[in-house]
Coordinates of C-alpha atoms in Angstrom, one line a residue:
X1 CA 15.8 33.3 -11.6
X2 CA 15.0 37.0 -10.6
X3 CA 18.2 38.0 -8.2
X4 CA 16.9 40.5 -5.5
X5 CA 13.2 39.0 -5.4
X6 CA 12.2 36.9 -2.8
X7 CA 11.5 37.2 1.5
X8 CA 14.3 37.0 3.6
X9 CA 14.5 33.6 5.3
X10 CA 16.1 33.5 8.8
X11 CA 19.2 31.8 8.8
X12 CA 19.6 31.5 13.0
X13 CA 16.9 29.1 13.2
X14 CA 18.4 26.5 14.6
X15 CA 20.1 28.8 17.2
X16 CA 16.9 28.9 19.3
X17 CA 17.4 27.2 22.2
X18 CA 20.0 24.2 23.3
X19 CA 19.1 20.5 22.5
X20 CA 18.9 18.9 25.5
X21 CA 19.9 15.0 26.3
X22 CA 17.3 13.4 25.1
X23 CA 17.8 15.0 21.7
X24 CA 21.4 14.5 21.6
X25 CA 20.8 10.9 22.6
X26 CA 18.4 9.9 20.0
X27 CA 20.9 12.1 17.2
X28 CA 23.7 10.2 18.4
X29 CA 21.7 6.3 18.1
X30 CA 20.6 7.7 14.9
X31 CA 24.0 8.1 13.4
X32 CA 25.2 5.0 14.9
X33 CA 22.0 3.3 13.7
X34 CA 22.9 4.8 9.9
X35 CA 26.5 3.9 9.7
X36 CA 26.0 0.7 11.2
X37 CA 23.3 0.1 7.9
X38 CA 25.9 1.3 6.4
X39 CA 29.0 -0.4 7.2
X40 CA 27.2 -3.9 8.2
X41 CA 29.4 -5.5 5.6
X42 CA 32.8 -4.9 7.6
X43 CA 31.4 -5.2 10.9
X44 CA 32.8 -8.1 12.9
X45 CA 29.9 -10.0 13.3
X46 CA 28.2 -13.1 11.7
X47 CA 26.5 -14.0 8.3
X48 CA 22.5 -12.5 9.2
X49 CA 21.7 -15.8 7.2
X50 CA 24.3 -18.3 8.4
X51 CA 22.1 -21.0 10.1
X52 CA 24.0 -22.9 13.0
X53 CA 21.1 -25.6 14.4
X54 CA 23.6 -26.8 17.1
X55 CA 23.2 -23.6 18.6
X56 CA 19.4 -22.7 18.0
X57 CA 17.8 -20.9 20.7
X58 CA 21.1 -19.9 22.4
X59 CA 20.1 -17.2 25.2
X60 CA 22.2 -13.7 24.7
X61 CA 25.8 -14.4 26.1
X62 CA 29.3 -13.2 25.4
X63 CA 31.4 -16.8 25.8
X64 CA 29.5 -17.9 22.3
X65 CA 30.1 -14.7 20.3
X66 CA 26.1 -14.3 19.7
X67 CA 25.8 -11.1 22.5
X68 CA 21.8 -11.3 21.8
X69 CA 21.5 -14.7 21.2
X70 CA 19.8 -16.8 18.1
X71 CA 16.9 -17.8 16.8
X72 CA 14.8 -20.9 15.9
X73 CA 17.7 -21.2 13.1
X74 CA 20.6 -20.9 15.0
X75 CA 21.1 -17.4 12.9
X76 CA 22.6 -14.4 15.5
X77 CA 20.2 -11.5 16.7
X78 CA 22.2 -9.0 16.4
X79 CA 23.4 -9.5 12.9
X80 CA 19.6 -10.2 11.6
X81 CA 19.0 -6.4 13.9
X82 CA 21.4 -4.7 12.0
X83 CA 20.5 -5.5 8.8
X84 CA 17.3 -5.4 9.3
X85 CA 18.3 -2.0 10.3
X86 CA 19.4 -1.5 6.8
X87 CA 16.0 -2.5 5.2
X88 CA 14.0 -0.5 7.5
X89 CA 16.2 2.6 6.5
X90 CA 16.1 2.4 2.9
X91 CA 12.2 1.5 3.1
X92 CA 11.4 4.5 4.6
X93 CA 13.9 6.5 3.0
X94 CA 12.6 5.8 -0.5
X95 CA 8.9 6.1 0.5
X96 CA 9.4 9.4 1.9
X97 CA 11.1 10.7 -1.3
X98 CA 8.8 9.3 -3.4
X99 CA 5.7 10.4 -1.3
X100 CA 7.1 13.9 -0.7
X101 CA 7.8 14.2 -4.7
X102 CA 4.5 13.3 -5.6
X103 CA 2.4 15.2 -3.0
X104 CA 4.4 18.5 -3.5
X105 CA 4.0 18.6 -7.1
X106 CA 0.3 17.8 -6.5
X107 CA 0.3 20.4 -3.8
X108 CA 1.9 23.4 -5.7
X109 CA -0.3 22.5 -8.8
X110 CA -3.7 23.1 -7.0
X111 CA -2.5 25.7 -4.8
X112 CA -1.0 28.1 -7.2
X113 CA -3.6 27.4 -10.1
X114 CA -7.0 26.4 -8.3
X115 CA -10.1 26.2 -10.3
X116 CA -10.4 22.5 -11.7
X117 CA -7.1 21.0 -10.8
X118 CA -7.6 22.2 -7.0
X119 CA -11.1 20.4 -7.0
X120 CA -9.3 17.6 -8.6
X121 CA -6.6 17.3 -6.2
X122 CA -9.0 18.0 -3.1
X123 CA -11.2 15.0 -4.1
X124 CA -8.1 12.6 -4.5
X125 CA -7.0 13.9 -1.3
X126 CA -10.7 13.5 0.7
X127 CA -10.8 9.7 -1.0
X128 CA -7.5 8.6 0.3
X129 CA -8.5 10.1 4.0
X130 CA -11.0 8.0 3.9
X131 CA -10.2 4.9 2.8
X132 CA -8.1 3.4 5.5
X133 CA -4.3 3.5 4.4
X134 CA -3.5 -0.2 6.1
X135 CA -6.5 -1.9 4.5
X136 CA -5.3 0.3 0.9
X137 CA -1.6 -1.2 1.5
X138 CA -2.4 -4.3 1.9
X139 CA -4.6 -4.9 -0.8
X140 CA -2.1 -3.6 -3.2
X141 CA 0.6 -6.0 -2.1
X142 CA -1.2 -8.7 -2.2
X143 CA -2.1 -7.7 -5.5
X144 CA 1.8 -7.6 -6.6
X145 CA 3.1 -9.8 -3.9
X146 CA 5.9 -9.3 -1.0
X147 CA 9.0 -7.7 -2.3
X148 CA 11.3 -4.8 -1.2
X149 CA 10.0 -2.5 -4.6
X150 CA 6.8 -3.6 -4.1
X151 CA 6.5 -2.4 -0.2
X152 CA 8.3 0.6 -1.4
X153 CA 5.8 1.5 -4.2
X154 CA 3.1 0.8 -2.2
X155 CA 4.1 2.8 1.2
X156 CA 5.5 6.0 -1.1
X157 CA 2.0 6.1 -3.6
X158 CA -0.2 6.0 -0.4
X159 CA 1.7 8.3 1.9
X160 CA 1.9 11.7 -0.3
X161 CA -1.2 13.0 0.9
X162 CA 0.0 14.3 3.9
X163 CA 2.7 16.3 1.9
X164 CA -0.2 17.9 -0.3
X165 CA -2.6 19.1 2.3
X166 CA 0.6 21.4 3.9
X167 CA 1.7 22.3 0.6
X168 CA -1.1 23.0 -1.3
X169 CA -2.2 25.6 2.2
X170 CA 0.8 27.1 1.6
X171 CA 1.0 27.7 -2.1
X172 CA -2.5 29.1 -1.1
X173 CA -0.6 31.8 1.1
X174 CA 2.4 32.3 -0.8
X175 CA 1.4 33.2 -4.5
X176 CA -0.9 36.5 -3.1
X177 CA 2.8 37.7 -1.4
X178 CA 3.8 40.7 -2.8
X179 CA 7.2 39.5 -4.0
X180 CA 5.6 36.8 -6.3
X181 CA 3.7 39.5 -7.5
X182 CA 6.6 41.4 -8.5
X183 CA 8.0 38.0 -10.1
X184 CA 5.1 37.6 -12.1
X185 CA 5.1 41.2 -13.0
X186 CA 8.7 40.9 -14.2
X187 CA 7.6 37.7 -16.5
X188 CA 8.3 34.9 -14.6
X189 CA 7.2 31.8 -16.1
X190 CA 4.6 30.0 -13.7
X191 CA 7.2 27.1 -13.7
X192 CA 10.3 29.3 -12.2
X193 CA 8.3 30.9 -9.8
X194 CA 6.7 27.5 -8.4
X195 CA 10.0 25.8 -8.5
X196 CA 12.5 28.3 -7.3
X197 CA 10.2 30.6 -5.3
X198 CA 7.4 28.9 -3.8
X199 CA 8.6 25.5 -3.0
X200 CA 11.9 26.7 -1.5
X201 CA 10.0 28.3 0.6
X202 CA 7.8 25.8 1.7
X203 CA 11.1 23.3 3.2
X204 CA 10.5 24.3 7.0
X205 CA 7.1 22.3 7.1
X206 CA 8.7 19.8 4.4
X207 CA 11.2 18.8 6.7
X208 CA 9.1 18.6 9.8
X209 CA 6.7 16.2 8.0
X210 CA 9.2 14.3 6.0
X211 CA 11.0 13.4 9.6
X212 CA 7.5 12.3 11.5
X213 CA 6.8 10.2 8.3
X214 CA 10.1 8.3 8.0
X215 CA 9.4 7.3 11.5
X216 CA 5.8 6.1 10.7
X217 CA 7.4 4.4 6.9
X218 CA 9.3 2.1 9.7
X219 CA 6.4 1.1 11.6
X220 CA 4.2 0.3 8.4
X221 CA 7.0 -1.9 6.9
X222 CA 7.1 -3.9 10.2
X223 CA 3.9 -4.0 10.5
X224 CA 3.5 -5.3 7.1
X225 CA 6.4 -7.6 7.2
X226 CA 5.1 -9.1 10.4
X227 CA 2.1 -10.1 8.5
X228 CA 3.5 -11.9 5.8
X229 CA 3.2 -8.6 3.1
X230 CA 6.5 -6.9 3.2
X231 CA 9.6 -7.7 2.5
X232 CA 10.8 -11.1 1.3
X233 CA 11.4 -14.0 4.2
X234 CA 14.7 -14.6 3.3
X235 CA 15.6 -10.8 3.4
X236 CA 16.5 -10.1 7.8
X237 CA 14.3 -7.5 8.3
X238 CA 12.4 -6.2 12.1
X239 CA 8.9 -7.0 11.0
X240 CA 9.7 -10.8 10.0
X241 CA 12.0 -11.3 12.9
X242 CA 9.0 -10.3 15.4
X243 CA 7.1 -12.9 13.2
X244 CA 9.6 -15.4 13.5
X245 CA 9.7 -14.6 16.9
X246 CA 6.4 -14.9 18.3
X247 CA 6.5 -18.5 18.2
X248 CA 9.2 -18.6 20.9
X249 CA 8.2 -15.9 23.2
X250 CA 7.6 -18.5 26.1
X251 CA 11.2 -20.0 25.7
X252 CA 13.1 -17.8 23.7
X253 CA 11.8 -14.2 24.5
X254 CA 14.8 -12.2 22.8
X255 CA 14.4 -13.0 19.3
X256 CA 11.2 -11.0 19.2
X257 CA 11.8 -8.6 21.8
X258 CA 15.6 -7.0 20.7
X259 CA 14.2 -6.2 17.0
X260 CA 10.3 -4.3 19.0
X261 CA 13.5 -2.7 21.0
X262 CA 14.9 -1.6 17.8
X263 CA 11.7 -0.2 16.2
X264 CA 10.6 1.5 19.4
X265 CA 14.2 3.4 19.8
X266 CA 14.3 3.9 16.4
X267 CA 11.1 5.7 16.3
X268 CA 11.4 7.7 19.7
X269 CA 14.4 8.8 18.0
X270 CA 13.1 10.0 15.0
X271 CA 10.1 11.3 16.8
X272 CA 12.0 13.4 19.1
X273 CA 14.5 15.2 16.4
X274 CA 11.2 15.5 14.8
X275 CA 9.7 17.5 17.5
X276 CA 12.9 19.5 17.6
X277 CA 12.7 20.6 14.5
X278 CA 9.1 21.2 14.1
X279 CA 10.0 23.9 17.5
X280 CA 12.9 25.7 15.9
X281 CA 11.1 26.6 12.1
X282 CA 7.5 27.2 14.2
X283 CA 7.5 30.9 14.6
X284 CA 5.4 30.8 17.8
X285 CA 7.7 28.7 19.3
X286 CA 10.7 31.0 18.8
X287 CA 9.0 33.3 20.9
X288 CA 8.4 31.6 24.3

């Protein structure tokens, strides 16, 4: 690395402007969402797969110790929400990493070199905005088969694009700037200079797009899940709860709706600190 080299980031960025409620709101069910994942183990609350058929279909009440009732197995809501909770999160957590690794790479390649590789990269990226993503994931698990690696696979190799098209613009920008000149000038191998100039440089939009796509990684494992393609039945996870669910919505409407309750304030959540952040690194934004 070449000390002195490089633009000068600003480091009040998240000084512009106060969060309001509705941001600290959706921080704080995020964090109680997260340590709940991750703390399910010591909670006081029921087995997610303990089955209790006396007690099937029990409405949400506090006298029985099942605050949002059970489901068609006697198994308590809330437990089967919280791990679920648990799935959902590290779903979407490895999807985004892996999707973010592989369409940054991809990005920075065919920015910074062009010629070939950017055709290359272009075309891959025009083929898989046209083929419809849901039709492309489920196709390939049902060619491997339900599983939690498998939806994770799946989601992370067809969600990268995204990633590339903002990178690969902004590789575009950065390598004509006249301090990567100067890096080049001084011998900087094209590896350094993608890795510790470019890309570090590139984390504003990274961040922004990363949080919107962790929010859309939970809808698309529901959303498989609910049809069968996700994540294993025995695992508790949102999608197959609304599955299970559906069923019973004439006599026992709360084992489908608590876990669309989830998803939805899950989402809004991550949608709003999303927003957030895309409104403190936008340059325009700073001055309104």
């Amino acid at each position: 690395m070449i000390d002195g080299v490089g633009p000068q980031r600003d480091m009040s960025v998240f000084k512009r402007g106060r969060p309001d409620a509705g941001l600290l709101a959706s921080v704080v069910l995020l964090l109680v969402l997260v340590g709940c994942s991750l703390f399910a183990g010591i909670l006081p609350m029921p087995d997610p797969a303990q089955q209790s058929l006396p007690l099937r279909l029990s409405a949400p009440a506090l006298d029985q110790g099942h605050l949002l009732g059970t489901d068609q197995l006697g198994r308590d809501v809330l437990s089967r929400i919280v791990y679920g909770a648990r799935v959902s999160l590290i779903v979407a957590a490895a999807s985004v990493l892996i999707a973010g690794t592989v369409g940054v790479l991809l990005g920075a390649v065919a920015g910074y070199y062009g010629g070939w590789i950017d055709d290359v990269v272009s075309w891959l990226i025009n083929v898989f905005l046209a083929f419809p993503f849901v039709l492309l994931a489920l196709a390939v698990v049902a060619i491997l088969g339900p599983g939690l690696i498998n939806i994770i696979i799946v989601l992370g190799l067809t969600s990268w694009v995204a990633y590339a098209r903002v990178i690969r613009s902004q590789v575009l920008s950065l390598r004509e700037r006249d301090f990567i000149q100067a890096v080049r000038a001084l011998g900087g191998r094209d590896d350094r200079i993608v890795l510790r100039h470019i890309i570090p440089n590139t984390l504003a939009p990274l961040i922004v797009i990363a949080t919107f796509e962790m929010a859309r990684m939970i809808i698309m494992e529901s959303a498989l899940s609910f049809l069968g393609l996700g994540v294993e039945p025995s695992l508790p996870s949102w999608g197959n709860m609304l599955a299970d669910g559906r069923s019973y919505l004439a006599i026992a409407w709360w084992i489908a709706t608590f876990p669309g309750f989830a998803i939805m304030l899950t989402v809004l959540s991550i949608n709003i600190l999303g927003d957030w952040l895309r409104t403190q690194f936008d340059p325009k934004a700073a001055r309104m």
